[in-house]
Coordinates of C-alpha atoms in Angstrom, one line a residue:
X20 CA -17.5 6.0 -1.1
X21 CA -19.4 2.9 -3.1
X22 CA -22.8 3.4 -3.0
X23 CA -23.4 0.0 -2.5
X24 CA -22.0 0.4 1.4
X25 CA -25.6 -0.5 2.8
X26 CA -25.1 -4.3 0.7
X27 CA -21.7 -4.7 1.5
X28 CA -22.3 -4.1 5.4
X29 CA -24.5 -7.2 5.0
X30 CA -22.3 -9.4 3.3
X31 CA -19.7 -11.7 5.2
X32 CA -16.5 -9.7 6.2
X33 CA -13.3 -11.1 6.0
X34 CA -11.0 -9.6 8.0
X35 CA -7.3 -9.3 9.3
X36 CA -6.9 -7.5 12.8
X37 CA -3.7 -6.0 14.4
X38 CA -3.4 -4.2 17.7
X39 CA -4.6 -0.7 17.4
X40 CA -4.7 2.4 19.6
X41 CA -8.7 2.7 19.9
X42 CA -10.0 6.7 19.6
X43 CA -13.0 6.1 22.1
X44 CA -13.3 3.6 25.0
X45 CA -16.5 2.7 22.9
X46 CA -15.0 1.4 20.2
X47 CA -12.4 -1.2 19.1
X48 CA -10.7 -0.6 15.8
X49 CA -8.1 -2.7 14.2
X50 CA -7.6 -2.8 10.6
X51 CA -9.6 -2.4 7.1
X52 CA -11.8 -5.2 6.4
X53 CA -13.1 -6.7 3.0
X54 CA -16.5 -8.1 1.6
X55 CA -16.4 -11.4 0.0
X56 CA -18.0 -10.1 -3.5
X57 CA -14.4 -9.0 -4.3
X58 CA -16.1 -5.7 -5.3
X59 CA -13.2 -2.7 -4.6
X60 CA -14.6 0.4 -3.0
X61 CA -11.8 2.6 -4.2
X62 CA -9.2 2.5 -7.2
X63 CA -6.5 4.9 -7.1
X64 CA -4.2 6.1 -9.9
X65 CA -0.9 7.8 -8.9
X66 CA 2.4 8.9 -11.1
X67 CA 5.7 7.4 -9.5
X68 CA 6.1 10.6 -8.2
X69 CA 3.2 10.6 -6.2
X70 CA 0.5 13.3 -8.0
X71 CA -2.8 11.7 -8.5
X72 CA -3.9 11.1 -12.0
X73 CA -8.1 11.6 -12.7
X74 CA -10.5 8.8 -13.8
X75 CA -13.1 10.2 -16.0
X76 CA -16.2 8.0 -17.9
X77 CA -15.4 9.5 -21.2
X78 CA -12.2 9.6 -23.5
X79 CA -12.9 13.5 -23.9
X80 CA -11.4 13.9 -20.3
X81 CA -13.6 16.8 -19.6
X82 CA -14.4 17.9 -15.7
X83 CA -18.1 16.9 -15.9
X84 CA -17.3 13.0 -16.8
X85 CA -14.6 12.8 -13.9
X86 CA -15.3 9.8 -11.8
X87 CA -14.2 9.6 -8.4
X88 CA -12.0 7.2 -7.0
X89 CA -14.5 5.5 -5.0
X90 CA -17.4 5.2 -7.7
X91 CA -15.9 3.2 -10.1
X92 CA -17.8 0.0 -10.8
X93 CA -16.9 -3.8 -11.9
X94 CA -17.1 -4.8 -15.3
X95 CA -16.7 -0.9 -16.5
X96 CA -14.4 0.8 -18.6
X97 CA -13.0 4.2 -17.2
X98 CA -10.2 6.6 -19.1
X99 CA -7.2 8.5 -17.6
X100 CA -4.4 10.6 -18.9
X101 CA -0.9 11.7 -17.4
X102 CA 2.1 13.2 -18.9
X103 CA 4.3 10.5 -16.3
X104 CA 5.2 7.4 -18.4
X105 CA 5.4 5.4 -15.0
X106 CA 2.7 5.1 -12.9
X107 CA 1.2 3.1 -9.6
X108 CA -2.3 1.7 -8.9
X109 CA -3.4 1.3 -5.4
X110 CA -6.7 -0.3 -4.0
X111 CA -8.9 -0.7 -1.3
X112 CA -12.2 -3.0 -0.3
X113 CA -10.3 -6.4 -1.1
X114 CA -6.3 -7.9 0.3
X115 CA -3.7 -6.3 -1.9
X116 CA -2.5 -9.8 -2.3
X117 CA -5.8 -10.5 -4.2
X118 CA -5.4 -8.3 -6.7
X119 CA -3.7 -8.4 -10.0
X120 CA -2.9 -5.6 -12.8
X121 CA -2.6 -6.5 -16.3
X122 CA -1.1 -4.3 -18.9
X123 CA -2.6 -4.9 -21.9
X124 CA -5.0 -7.8 -23.5
X125 CA -2.3 -10.6 -24.5
X126 CA -3.4 -14.1 -23.1
X127 CA 0.0 -14.6 -21.5
X128 CA 0.2 -11.3 -20.1
X129 CA 1.3 -11.8 -16.2
X130 CA -0.7 -10.0 -13.8
X131 CA 1.4 -7.6 -11.5
X132 CA 0.3 -6.6 -7.8
X133 CA -0.7 -3.0 -6.6
X134 CA 1.8 -0.7 -6.0
X135 CA 4.3 -2.5 -8.9
X136 CA 5.4 0.1 -11.0
X137 CA 3.8 0.5 -14.6
X138 CA 4.9 1.7 -17.5
X139 CA 3.2 3.5 -20.0
X140 CA 3.6 3.4 -23.7
X141 CA 4.7 6.9 -24.4
X142 CA 2.6 9.0 -26.8
X143 CA -0.4 6.3 -26.9
X144 CA -3.1 4.5 -24.8
X145 CA -2.5 1.7 -22.5
X146 CA -5.1 -1.0 -21.5
X147 CA -4.5 -1.7 -17.6
X148 CA -7.1 -4.7 -16.3
X149 CA -8.0 -4.6 -12.8
X150 CA -8.9 -8.1 -11.3
X151 CA -10.2 -9.1 -7.8
X152 CA -9.8 -12.8 -7.1
X153 CA -11.3 -14.8 -3.8
X154 CA -7.5 -15.9 -2.8
X155 CA -4.2 -14.9 -3.8
X156 CA -3.3 -15.9 -7.3
X157 CA 0.1 -16.0 -6.9
X158 CA 1.4 -15.7 -10.5
X159 CA -1.4 -15.3 -13.0
X160 CA -1.9 -14.7 -16.8
X161 CA -4.7 -12.6 -18.2
X162 CA -6.5 -15.6 -20.1
X163 CA -7.2 -16.9 -16.1
X164 CA -10.9 -16.2 -15.9
X165 CA -11.1 -17.0 -12.6
X166 CA -11.5 -13.7 -11.4
X167 CA -14.4 -12.3 -9.1
X168 CA -14.6 -8.5 -10.2
X169 CA -12.2 -6.7 -13.5
X170 CA -12.2 -2.7 -14.0
X171 CA -10.4 -1.2 -16.8
X172 CA -9.3 1.7 -17.4
X173 CA -7.4 2.7 -20.9
X174 CA -4.2 5.1 -19.5
X175 CA -3.3 7.7 -22.2
X176 CA 0.4 9.1 -21.9
X177 CA 1.2 12.3 -23.3
X178 CA 4.8 12.0 -22.7
X179 CA 6.6 11.7 -25.8
X180 CA 9.2 9.2 -26.8
X181 CA 12.0 11.3 -26.7
X182 CA 11.4 12.3 -23.2
X183 CA 13.3 11.1 -20.0
X184 CA 11.3 9.7 -17.3
X185 CA 11.6 11.4 -13.8
X186 CA 11.8 8.4 -12.0
X187 CA 13.8 5.9 -13.8
X188 CA 16.2 3.4 -11.3
X189 CA 14.1 4.1 -8.4
X190 CA 11.6 1.2 -7.7
X191 CA 13.7 -1.8 -7.6
X192 CA 16.0 -2.8 -4.6
X193 CA 17.7 -5.5 -2.8
X194 CA 15.9 -7.0 0.5
X195 CA 19.1 -7.5 2.1
X196 CA 22.8 -7.9 1.6
X197 CA 25.3 -10.0 4.0
X198 CA 28.8 -10.8 4.2
X199 CA 30.4 -14.0 5.6
X200 CA 33.1 -11.4 6.8
X201 CA 33.0 -7.9 8.3
X202 CA 29.9 -5.7 9.5
X203 CA 27.5 -4.2 7.9
X204 CA 23.9 -2.5 8.6
X205 CA 22.0 -2.4 5.4
X206 CA 19.4 -0.5 4.1
X207 CA 17.7 -0.8 0.8
X208 CA 17.7 2.9 0.2
X209 CA 21.7 3.2 0.9
X210 CA 23.6 2.7 -1.9
X211 CA 27.3 2.8 -0.5
X212 CA 28.6 1.0 1.5
X213 CA 32.3 0.3 3.5
X214 CA 33.8 -2.6 5.3
X215 CA 37.0 -3.4 7.3
X216 CA 38.1 -7.1 7.0
X217 CA 41.0 -8.7 8.3
X218 CA 44.6 -8.6 6.0
X219 CA 44.2 -12.8 6.6
X220 CA 40.8 -12.5 4.8
X221 CA 41.3 -13.4 0.9
X222 CA 37.7 -13.8 -0.2
X223 CA 34.7 -13.1 0.8
X224 CA 30.5 -14.6 0.1
X225 CA 28.7 -12.4 -0.6
X226 CA 24.7 -13.0 -0.5
X227 CA 22.1 -10.2 -2.4
X228 CA 18.5 -11.1 -2.2
X229 CA 16.0 -8.9 -4.2
X230 CA 13.4 -7.2 -2.7
X231 CA 10.0 -8.2 -4.5
X232 CA 6.6 -9.7 -3.9
X233 CA 6.0 -13.3 -2.4
X234 CA 9.7 -14.8 -3.0
X235 CA 8.6 -14.3 -6.7
X236 CA 11.7 -14.3 -8.2
X237 CA 11.6 -14.8 -12.2
X238 CA 11.5 -11.2 -13.3
X239 CA 14.5 -10.1 -11.2
X240 CA 18.2 -10.6 -12.3
X241 CA 21.0 -10.0 -9.6
X242 CA 24.9 -9.7 -10.3
X243 CA 27.4 -10.0 -8.2
X244 CA 31.1 -8.6 -9.3
X245 CA 29.8 -9.1 -12.4
X246 CA 28.5 -12.6 -12.3
X247 CA 24.8 -13.3 -11.9
X248 CA 23.4 -15.1 -9.2
X249 CA 20.1 -16.7 -8.4
X250 CA 17.7 -18.5 -6.0
X251 CA 19.3 -21.5 -7.2
X252 CA 22.6 -20.7 -5.6
X253 CA 21.3 -18.6 -3.1
X254 CA 21.6 -15.3 -4.6
X255 CA 25.5 -16.0 -3.1
X256 CA 28.8 -15.4 -5.1
X257 CA 32.6 -15.6 -3.3
X258 CA 34.4 -12.7 -4.4
X259 CA 38.3 -12.6 -4.5
X260 CA 40.0 -9.4 -2.4
X261 CA 42.9 -8.0 -3.0
X262 CA 45.2 -6.3 -0.1
X263 CA 43.7 -2.6 0.5
X264 CA 40.3 -1.2 -1.1
X265 CA 37.8 -3.7 -3.4
X266 CA 35.4 -1.9 -5.5
X267 CA 32.6 -4.6 -5.7
X268 CA 29.2 -3.8 -7.5
X269 CA 26.3 -5.4 -7.1
X270 CA 23.1 -4.7 -9.5
X271 CA 19.5 -5.9 -9.5
X272 CA 17.1 -5.5 -12.3
X273 CA 13.5 -6.1 -12.9
X274 CA 11.1 -4.5 -15.7
X275 CA 14.1 -2.2 -17.0
X276 CA 14.5 -1.1 -13.9
X277 CA 18.3 -1.1 -12.4
X278 CA 20.0 -0.3 -9.2
X279 CA 23.3 -0.7 -8.3
X280 CA 24.9 -0.8 -4.9
X281 CA 28.6 -0.9 -4.2
X282 CA 30.8 -2.5 -1.6
X283 CA 33.7 -0.6 -0.6
X284 CA 35.8 -3.5 1.2
X285 CA 39.1 -2.9 2.6
X286 CA 41.4 -5.8 3.6
X287 CA 44.1 -5.3 6.5
X288 CA 43.7 -1.2 5.9
X289 CA 42.5 1.6 2.9
X290 CA 44.0 2.6 0.3
X291 CA 45.8 5.2 1.8
X292 CA 47.4 3.1 4.4
X293 CA 50.4 1.2 3.9
X294 CA 50.2 -1.1 6.7
X295 CA 49.3 -4.9 5.3
X296 CA 49.1 -6.5 8.8
X297 CA 46.3 -9.0 9.8
X298 CA 44.7 -6.5 12.1
X299 CA 41.6 -4.1 10.7
X300 CA 42.3 -0.4 10.6
X301 CA 42.1 1.4 13.8
X302 CA 38.9 2.8 15.0
X303 CA 39.8 5.5 16.8
X304 CA 37.1 4.9 19.9
X305 CA 34.4 5.6 17.0
X306 CA 31.4 3.8 17.7
X307 CA 29.5 1.5 15.0
X308 CA 26.9 0.0 14.2
X309 CA 24.7 1.3 16.6
X310 CA 22.7 4.3 18.2
X311 CA 24.8 7.4 19.6
X312 CA 23.7 10.8 21.3
X313 CA 25.5 13.9 19.7
X314 CA 24.1 16.9 21.7
X315 CA 21.3 15.4 22.8
X316 CA 19.8 13.9 19.6
X317 CA 20.2 10.2 18.8
X318 CA 22.0 9.4 15.7
X319 CA 22.9 6.2 14.0
X320 CA 26.4 5.3 13.0
X321 CA 27.2 3.0 10.0
X322 CA 29.8 0.3 9.9
X323 CA 32.6 3.4 9.5
X324 CA 31.5 5.0 12.0
X325 CA 29.8 7.9 9.9
X326 CA 26.2 8.6 11.1
X327 CA 23.6 7.7 8.5
X328 CA 21.1 10.5 6.9
X329 CA 18.1 10.2 4.9
X330 CA 17.6 6.7 5.3
X331 CA 15.5 4.3 7.7
X332 CA 16.8 2.6 10.3
X333 CA 14.4 -0.3 10.9
X334 CA 11.7 1.9 12.0
X335 CA 13.5 5.2 12.9
X336 CA 14.3 7.9 10.4
X337 CA 18.0 9.8 10.0
X338 CA 17.3 13.3 8.9
X339 CA 19.6 15.0 6.4
X340 CA 21.6 16.3 9.6
X341 CA 21.4 13.0 10.9
X342 CA 19.1 13.5 13.8
X343 CA 16.7 11.2 14.7
X344 CA 13.1 12.5 13.2
X345 CA 10.0 12.8 15.7
X346 CA 6.4 13.4 14.6
X347 CA 5.4 13.5 11.5
X348 CA 7.3 12.5 8.5
X349 CA 6.4 13.1 4.6
X350 CA 8.7 10.1 2.8
X351 CA 8.0 9.1 -0.8
X352 CA 4.7 11.2 -0.7
X353 CA 3.3 8.9 2.2
X354 CA 2.6 10.5 5.7
X355 CA 4.2 8.8 8.8
X356 CA 3.6 9.3 12.9
X357 CA 6.9 9.3 14.7
X358 CA 6.1 9.2 18.0
X359 CA 8.5 10.8 20.4
X360 CA 10.5 8.2 20.8
X361 CA 10.8 8.6 17.2
X362 CA 9.4 4.9 16.2
X363 CA 7.2 4.3 13.2
X364 CA 3.4 4.1 14.6
X365 CA 0.8 2.0 13.6
X366 CA -3.1 1.9 14.4
X367 CA -5.1 4.5 15.6
X368 CA -2.9 7.9 16.9
X369 CA -4.1 10.7 19.2
X370 CA -2.1 13.6 17.9
X371 CA -3.1 17.5 18.7
X372 CA -6.6 16.4 19.6
X373 CA -7.4 14.5 16.1
X374 CA -7.4 10.6 15.4
X375 CA -5.4 9.2 12.6
X376 CA -5.1 5.9 11.5
X377 CA -1.9 4.1 10.3
X378 CA -2.0 1.3 8.4
X379 CA 0.5 -1.7 9.4
X380 CA 3.7 -0.4 7.8
X381 CA 2.9 2.9 9.4
X382 CA 1.1 4.9 6.4
X383 CA -1.5 7.2 7.2
X384 CA -4.9 6.6 5.4
X385 CA -7.6 8.7 3.9
X386 CA -10.7 8.2 2.9
X387 CA -13.3 5.5 4.3
X388 CA -12.4 2.9 6.7
X389 CA -14.1 -0.1 8.3
X390 CA -13.4 -2.4 11.5
X391 CA -14.1 -5.9 12.0
X392 CA -17.6 -5.0 13.7
X393 CA -18.5 -3.3 10.7
X394 CA -18.4 -0.2 11.4
X395 CA -17.5 2.7 9.1
X396 CA -15.2 5.6 9.5
X397 CA -13.9 8.6 7.6
X398 CA -10.4 9.9 7.4
X399 CA -10.3 13.8 5.7
X400 CA -7.8 14.2 3.3
X401 CA -5.2 15.4 6.0
X402 CA -5.9 12.0 7.9
X403 CA -7.9 13.7 10.4
X404 CA -11.1 11.4 11.4
X405 CA -14.3 13.2 11.2
X406 CA -17.2 13.1 13.5
X407 CA -20.5 14.7 14.3
X408 CA -21.0 15.5 10.6
X409 CA -22.2 14.2 7.2
X410 CA -20.2 12.8 4.6
X411 CA -21.7 11.6 1.2
X412 CA -24.8 11.5 2.9
X413 CA -23.7 9.2 5.6
X414 CA -24.2 10.7 9.6
X415 CA -21.2 10.0 11.5
X416 CA -21.5 10.2 15.4
X417 CA -19.2 11.8 17.8
X418 CA -17.2 8.6 17.7
X419 CA -16.5 8.9 14.3
X420 CA -18.9 6.0 13.5
X421 CA -21.4 5.9 10.5
X422 CA -24.8 5.7 12.2
X423 CA -26.9 3.8 9.7

C-alpha cells in the first residue's frame, strides 16, 4: 500500500459510487475513490495471457531491487523484463479514464488507455510513460505537459524477432452487428453466425461498429464484404444476396490486430435445400434467440436454435456444455462471481463466510480499496476481505476497516 496513505486520506476525495451489498451493518461501501492529487496507488503490468510482470528499481532485475506494484512513486523510473511481446497495464488510485500510457517519447505519440494491449519491441527495451490528468484528456499526445503525475517503466522484451506471439488477434472486437433483415444475437466473442431471411430479400443492410474506448474510431478499420466502412456512413453497408447461402466476412483491425466475423446468410433456404420459395427454412419447433431449459439446466439458443457455448450472453456465461454457469468463474484470467441465478454480481458478496468485492464490471478486486467515507479495506490475493489483522503495518478492525 502507498506509504503516503495518511496524507492521501486528508486530501479531497472524488468518488464514483454504485449500489453495493455491504459487508457489515456499520459499513456503507460502494466503490473505490481517488485522491485529487493524481498519484497512483498501484501500477500492475501483465502479459496479454494474464501473467504478472515484476518491476524493479534497477535494470539488473535482482530480487533485492524488486518494487511492489503499490510502491511505485511519481516522477521515478522503473524497470521490467518479460518474454511476452504484448502486455497490458492497469492502475489504481485514479479514475482510469484520466490515465494515459505512452509508448516511446516522440512528441507526436498518442496516449492509450489502461487495459489497452501494448506491443513491445522484441529483443529490445520499450520506454512506457504512464501519466494521470485531472480530467479525461481525450486524445492526447506526449508533448502535452498538462499531466498531474508521471511514472516511467522501461520494459525489456526478451522475445526473439522471429517468435510468434501467443495472443495475436485477441484484443480487437466489434461492439455490435445489426441487420436490416433476419435475427442475430451478437456476442463480441462469437465469430460465426447463421441467419435466415425470406427468399424475397435480395439485399441486406449490415452495420458493424468497432468496440473502442469513448467512440474514438480513428485507429480502427472495419470492412464489410471487402469494403471499408467508417463513422461517416455509420459503419453500414448494403450487400446484395444470392439465393441460398451467402458467406459474408466482416473484419476489424486496430494496431496490427485483426479479427474476422462470418455471417452465413441463407436467402429462402440453405445450400442443401432446393426450395426457392419466399418462406424461410422450417424451424421444426426449435426455439431461437431465447433461454431454454434442458434437463433442468438453463441454456441459450442462438438464431439457428443451437446452444451458445463458451460465451457471455449479457450478464450470464454459457459453459462448454451449453449450460449456464453459476458460482465462481475464471474467465480471461479474471475471477467473476455468478450467483445461484447465474447473473454476474457487482459490489460486496458474502461467499462461504468471506466477503469479496466486485467492480462495476463484475471483476473480483484484490489489494487495498477505499470507500467514499475515507475508510480503507484490504482484500487478499484470493479476494477475501481481511479483518482483525495487520497488513503492512496498518491495523484492520473486526469489520475490515483500517483503524487509524
